[in-house]
Amino acid sequence: MRVAIAGAGNVGRSIAQELVGNGHEVMLLERDPKMLRPERVPQAEWILADACEVASLEEAEIAQCDVVVAATGDDKVNLVISLLAKTEFAVGRVVARINRAENEWLFTDQWGVDVAVSTPRLMAALVEEAVTVGDLVRLMTFRQGEANLVEITLPPDAPYVGQPVRAVPLPRDAALTAILRGKRVLVPGPDDPLEAGDELIFVCIAEAEDSVRTVILGPTAVHHP
């Protein structure tokens, strides 16, 4: 893919390094000359430009990019970049960084955002995932809340421990996508048994989360919001 990243700070450069390492073509846009450090990610294309200006984005040929990442440390800037990328240049996928949790409600498709990444929320979710057994933990939201990535760590008394995946009556709009067992990542097959301590990773819509929790943990499971 061709990916444009607005903001060449620590976050933007780290994203660029990961994407370059995975074989993607990366362009870094930075408006501060002091932050223009091509030697940090030499495989990327570096452009001195203000990503909030249409003319700068035109010159950078943003319309030719498959993905635009708004990765600056300013939420207002990230919203403007997202809106321009989507409405003026019809970029297929726009990913935006949320710096302040109180601004999360703004990062929707109305501002051109396809995927919003909230660092505070993500860190809180990872803490919960590490310590929570017997409840559903939301790890990430896709497409403005239409689907979520959620995790449940199976306690020993979960109703389907020892039974195969095909025996689990998951609700509509919910899919078991992976089982984390120790150091292994398993793609669940219908005959694979569930074990106590398994971390089950689901993709489901928000409305199905309570049903998934009830099925996997049982109707008497206590929900800790």
GROMACS .gro file of C-alpha atoms in nm:
model
  225
    1MET     CA    1   0.000   0.000   0.000
    2ARG     CA    2   0.094   0.362  -0.034
    3VAL     CA    3   0.048   0.533   0.303
    4ALA     CA    4   0.073   0.901   0.392
    5ILE     CA    5   0.146   0.989   0.754
    6ALA     CA    6   0.085   1.344   0.871
    7GLY     CA    7   0.311   1.426   1.163
    8ALA     CA    8   0.673   1.311   1.184
    9GLY     CA    9   0.705   1.308   1.561
   10ASN     CA   10   0.783   0.997   1.761
   11VAL     CA   11   0.444   0.841   1.685
   12GLY     CA   12   0.449   0.918   1.314
   13ARG     CA   13   0.804   0.791   1.271
   14SER     CA   14   0.731   0.474   1.465
   15ILE     CA   15   0.430   0.401   1.244
   16ALA     CA   16   0.639   0.471   0.935
   17GLN     CA   17   0.914   0.233   1.046
   18GLU     CA   18   0.663  -0.045   1.108
   19LEU     CA   19   0.493   0.003   0.771
   20VAL     CA   20   0.820   0.028   0.579
   21GLY     CA   21   0.935  -0.289   0.750
   22ASN     CA   22   0.620  -0.460   0.628
   23GLY     CA   23   0.693  -0.361   0.269
   24HIS     CA   24   0.464  -0.061   0.228
   25GLU     CA   25   0.542   0.266   0.052
   26VAL     CA   26   0.537   0.544   0.310
   27MET     CA   27   0.530   0.923   0.281
   28LEU     CA   28   0.581   1.141   0.589
   29LEU     CA   29   0.436   1.494   0.590
   30GLU     CA   30   0.576   1.742   0.841
   31ARG     CA   31   0.523   2.119   0.859
   32ASP     CA   32   0.801   2.194   1.112
   33PRO     CA   33   1.144   2.203   0.942
   34LYS     CA   34   1.308   2.110   1.274
   35MET     CA   35   1.117   1.781   1.276
   36LEU     CA   36   1.223   1.688   0.924
   37ARG     CA   37   1.473   1.410   0.992
   38PRO     CA   38   1.491   1.176   0.693
   39GLU     CA   39   1.781   0.987   0.848
   40ARG     CA   40   1.540   0.852   1.113
   41VAL     CA   41   1.336   0.662   0.850
   42PRO     CA   42   1.547   0.673   0.534
   43GLN     CA   43   1.324   0.433   0.342
   44ALA     CA   44   1.030   0.673   0.363
   45GLU     CA   45   0.962   0.976   0.147
   46TRP     CA   46   0.980   1.297   0.350
   47ILE     CA   47   0.789   1.610   0.253
   48LEU     CA   48   0.793   1.952   0.421
   49ALA     CA   49   0.426   2.046   0.401
   50ASP     CA   50   0.127   2.157   0.604
   51ALA     CA   51  -0.121   1.869   0.582
   52CYS     CA   52  -0.403   2.107   0.678
   53GLU     CA   53  -0.370   2.289   0.344
   54VAL     CA   54  -0.541   2.154   0.035
   55ALA     CA   55  -0.265   2.284  -0.194
   56SER     CA   56   0.001   2.097   0.006
   57LEU     CA   57  -0.197   1.775  -0.008
   58GLU     CA   58  -0.247   1.816  -0.381
   59GLU     CA   59   0.125   1.865  -0.433
   60ALA     CA   60   0.193   1.553  -0.226
   61GLU     CA   61  -0.059   1.360  -0.442
   62ILE     CA   62  -0.256   1.239  -0.142
   63ALA     CA   63  -0.529   1.112  -0.375
   64GLN     CA   64  -0.288   0.840  -0.487
   65CYS     CA   65  -0.258   0.703  -0.133
   66ASP     CA   66  -0.449   0.400  -0.010
   67VAL     CA   67  -0.435   0.516   0.354
   68VAL     CA   68  -0.382   0.846   0.532
   69VAL     CA   69  -0.276   0.847   0.897
   70ALA     CA   70  -0.331   1.167   1.096
   71ALA     CA   71  -0.070   1.117   1.366
   72THR     CA   72   0.006   1.462   1.501
   73GLY     CA   73  -0.010   1.554   1.869
   74ASP     CA   74  -0.296   1.800   1.809
   75ASP     CA   75  -0.649   1.659   1.787
   76LYS     CA   76  -0.780   1.962   1.596
   77VAL     CA   77  -0.512   1.916   1.331
   78ASN     CA   78  -0.584   1.545   1.305
   79LEU     CA   79  -0.954   1.614   1.248
   80VAL     CA   80  -0.884   1.867   0.971
   81ILE     CA   81  -0.641   1.632   0.800
   82SER     CA   82  -0.894   1.348   0.818
   83LEU     CA   83  -1.173   1.559   0.676
   84LEU     CA   84  -0.962   1.686   0.386
   85ALA     CA   85  -0.826   1.340   0.304
   86LYS     CA   86  -1.174   1.190   0.287
   87THR     CA   87  -1.383   1.470   0.134
   88GLU     CA   88  -1.134   1.645  -0.095
   89PHE     CA   89  -0.920   1.350  -0.204
   90ALA     CA   90  -1.147   1.047  -0.150
   91VAL     CA   91  -0.881   0.848   0.034
   92GLY     CA   92  -1.012   0.497   0.096
   93ARG     CA   93  -0.905   0.463   0.458
   94VAL     CA   94  -0.830   0.736   0.709
   95VAL     CA   95  -0.681   0.653   1.048
   96ALA     CA   96  -0.665   0.925   1.313
   97ARG     CA   97  -0.479   0.950   1.642
   98ILE     CA   98  -0.674   1.074   1.945
   99ASN     CA   99  -0.452   1.247   2.198
  100ARG     CA  100  -0.710   1.356   2.456
  101ALA     CA  101  -0.982   1.114   2.565
  102GLU     CA  102  -1.242   1.391   2.597
  103ASN     CA  103  -1.218   1.454   2.221
  104GLU     CA  104  -1.295   1.096   2.125
  105TRP     CA  105  -1.660   1.170   2.039
  106LEU     CA  106  -1.549   1.398   1.754
  107PHE     CA  107  -1.356   1.131   1.564
  108THR     CA  108  -1.639   0.993   1.350
  109ASP     CA  109  -1.716   0.949   0.983
  110GLN     CA  110  -1.855   1.303   0.981
  111TRP     CA  111  -1.495   1.417   1.011
  112GLY     CA  112  -1.377   1.159   0.758
  113VAL     CA  113  -1.234   0.920   1.018
  114ASP     CA  114  -1.260   0.549   0.939
  115VAL     CA  115  -1.059   0.426   1.238
  116ALA     CA  116  -0.984   0.632   1.548
  117VAL     CA  117  -0.703   0.519   1.776
  118SER     CA  118  -0.731   0.654   2.129
  119THR     CA  119  -0.404   0.604   2.315
  120PRO     CA  120  -0.562   0.651   2.662
  121ARG     CA  121  -0.846   0.409   2.585
  122LEU     CA  122  -0.615   0.154   2.427
  123MET     CA  123  -0.380   0.157   2.726
  124ALA     CA  124  -0.671   0.120   2.968
  125ALA     CA  125  -0.808  -0.170   2.763
  126LEU     CA  126  -0.471  -0.347   2.760
  127VAL     CA  127  -0.446  -0.309   3.138
  128GLU     CA  128  -0.793  -0.458   3.178
  129GLU     CA  129  -0.715  -0.739   2.935
  130ALA     CA  130  -0.405  -0.829   3.134
  131VAL     CA  131  -0.580  -0.855   3.471
  132THR     CA  132  -0.945  -0.940   3.399
  133VAL     CA  133  -1.072  -1.297   3.403
  134GLY     CA  134  -1.437  -1.378   3.362
  135ASP     CA  135  -1.559  -1.060   3.196
  136LEU     CA  136  -1.568  -0.907   2.851
  137VAL     CA  137  -1.303  -0.643   2.774
  138ARG     CA  138  -1.339  -0.415   2.471
  139LEU     CA  139  -0.998  -0.377   2.309
  140MET     CA  140  -1.069  -0.171   2.000
  141THR     CA  141  -1.353  -0.017   1.800
  142PHE     CA  142  -1.379  -0.038   1.422
  143ARG     CA  143  -1.579   0.184   1.189
  144GLN     CA  144  -1.719   0.430   1.440
  145GLY     CA  145  -1.865   0.175   1.677
  146GLU     CA  146  -2.021  -0.059   1.423
  147ALA     CA  147  -1.791  -0.342   1.532
  148ASN     CA  148  -1.563  -0.402   1.828
  149LEU     CA  149  -1.270  -0.627   1.905
  150VAL     CA  150  -1.338  -0.783   2.246
  151GLU     CA  151  -1.168  -1.036   2.470
  152ILE     CA  152  -1.288  -1.282   2.732
  153THR     CA  153  -1.052  -1.492   2.945
  154LEU     CA  154  -1.228  -1.816   3.035
  155PRO     CA  155  -1.256  -1.896   3.407
  156PRO     CA  156  -1.258  -2.265   3.506
  157ASP     CA  157  -1.634  -2.261   3.569
  158ALA     CA  158  -1.733  -2.118   3.229
  159PRO     CA  159  -2.012  -2.331   3.080
  160TYR     CA  160  -1.831  -2.437   2.761
  161VAL     CA  161  -1.489  -2.522   2.906
  162GLY     CA  162  -1.396  -2.864   2.768
  163GLN     CA  163  -1.645  -2.843   2.484
  164PRO     CA  164  -1.570  -2.785   2.113
  165VAL     CA  165  -1.612  -2.447   1.951
  166ARG     CA  166  -1.907  -2.573   1.745
  167ALA     CA  167  -2.105  -2.626   2.066
  168VAL     CA  168  -2.096  -2.254   2.150
  169PRO     CA  169  -2.419  -2.084   2.031
  170LEU     CA  170  -2.279  -1.743   1.947
  171PRO     CA  171  -2.532  -1.469   1.867
  172ARG     CA  172  -2.570  -1.314   1.527
  173ASP     CA  173  -2.311  -1.048   1.437
  174ALA     CA  174  -2.045  -1.207   1.659
  175ALA     CA  175  -1.750  -1.418   1.548
  176LEU     CA  176  -1.476  -1.596   1.742
  177THR     CA  177  -1.161  -1.499   1.550
  178ALA     CA  178  -0.874  -1.629   1.765
  179ILE     CA  179  -0.788  -1.825   2.077
  180LEU     CA  180  -0.477  -1.723   2.272
  181ARG     CA  181  -0.351  -2.021   2.472
  182GLY     CA  182  -0.025  -1.959   2.651
  183LYS     CA  183   0.223  -1.853   2.383
  184ARG     CA  184   0.012  -1.998   2.101
  185VAL     CA  185  -0.234  -1.819   1.874
  186LEU     CA  186  -0.497  -2.060   1.746
  187VAL     CA  187  -0.737  -2.010   1.459
  188PRO     CA  188  -1.048  -2.172   1.606
  189GLY     CA  189  -1.184  -2.471   1.421
  190PRO     CA  190  -1.525  -2.624   1.497
  191ASP     CA  191  -1.374  -2.924   1.676
  192ASP     CA  192  -1.118  -2.735   1.885
  193PRO     CA  193  -1.197  -2.764   2.258
  194LEU     CA  194  -1.203  -2.460   2.485
  195GLU     CA  195  -0.981  -2.466   2.792
  196ALA     CA  196  -0.981  -2.270   3.119
  197GLY     CA  197  -0.750  -1.972   3.085
  198ASP     CA  198  -0.806  -1.939   2.710
  199GLU     CA  199  -0.825  -1.580   2.587
  200LEU     CA  200  -1.105  -1.569   2.334
  201ILE     CA  201  -1.093  -1.285   2.082
  202PHE     CA  202  -1.422  -1.187   1.917
  203VAL     CA  203  -1.533  -0.935   1.659
  204CYS     CA  204  -1.891  -0.828   1.724
  205ILE     CA  205  -2.123  -0.533   1.711
  206ALA     CA  206  -2.179  -0.341   2.033
  207GLU     CA  207  -2.537  -0.468   2.066
  208ALA     CA  208  -2.414  -0.829   2.070
  209GLU     CA  209  -2.157  -0.788   2.349
  210ASP     CA  210  -2.397  -0.868   2.633
  211SER     CA  211  -2.518  -1.179   2.450
  212VAL     CA  212  -2.160  -1.295   2.391
  213ARG     CA  213  -2.081  -1.241   2.760
  214THR     CA  214  -2.390  -1.439   2.866
  215VAL     CA  215  -2.317  -1.729   2.630
  216ILE     CA  216  -1.948  -1.760   2.712
  217LEU     CA  217  -1.963  -1.693   3.087
  218GLY     CA  218  -2.315  -1.806   3.170
  219PRO     CA  219  -2.630  -1.611   3.264
  220THR     CA  220  -2.516  -1.558   3.623
  221ALA     CA  221  -2.186  -1.391   3.526
  222VAL     CA  222  -2.139  -1.055   3.693
  223HIS     CA  223  -2.066  -0.769   3.454
  224HIS     CA  224  -1.813  -0.514   3.577
  225PRO     CA  225  -1.859  -0.203   3.360
   0.00000   0.00000   0.00000
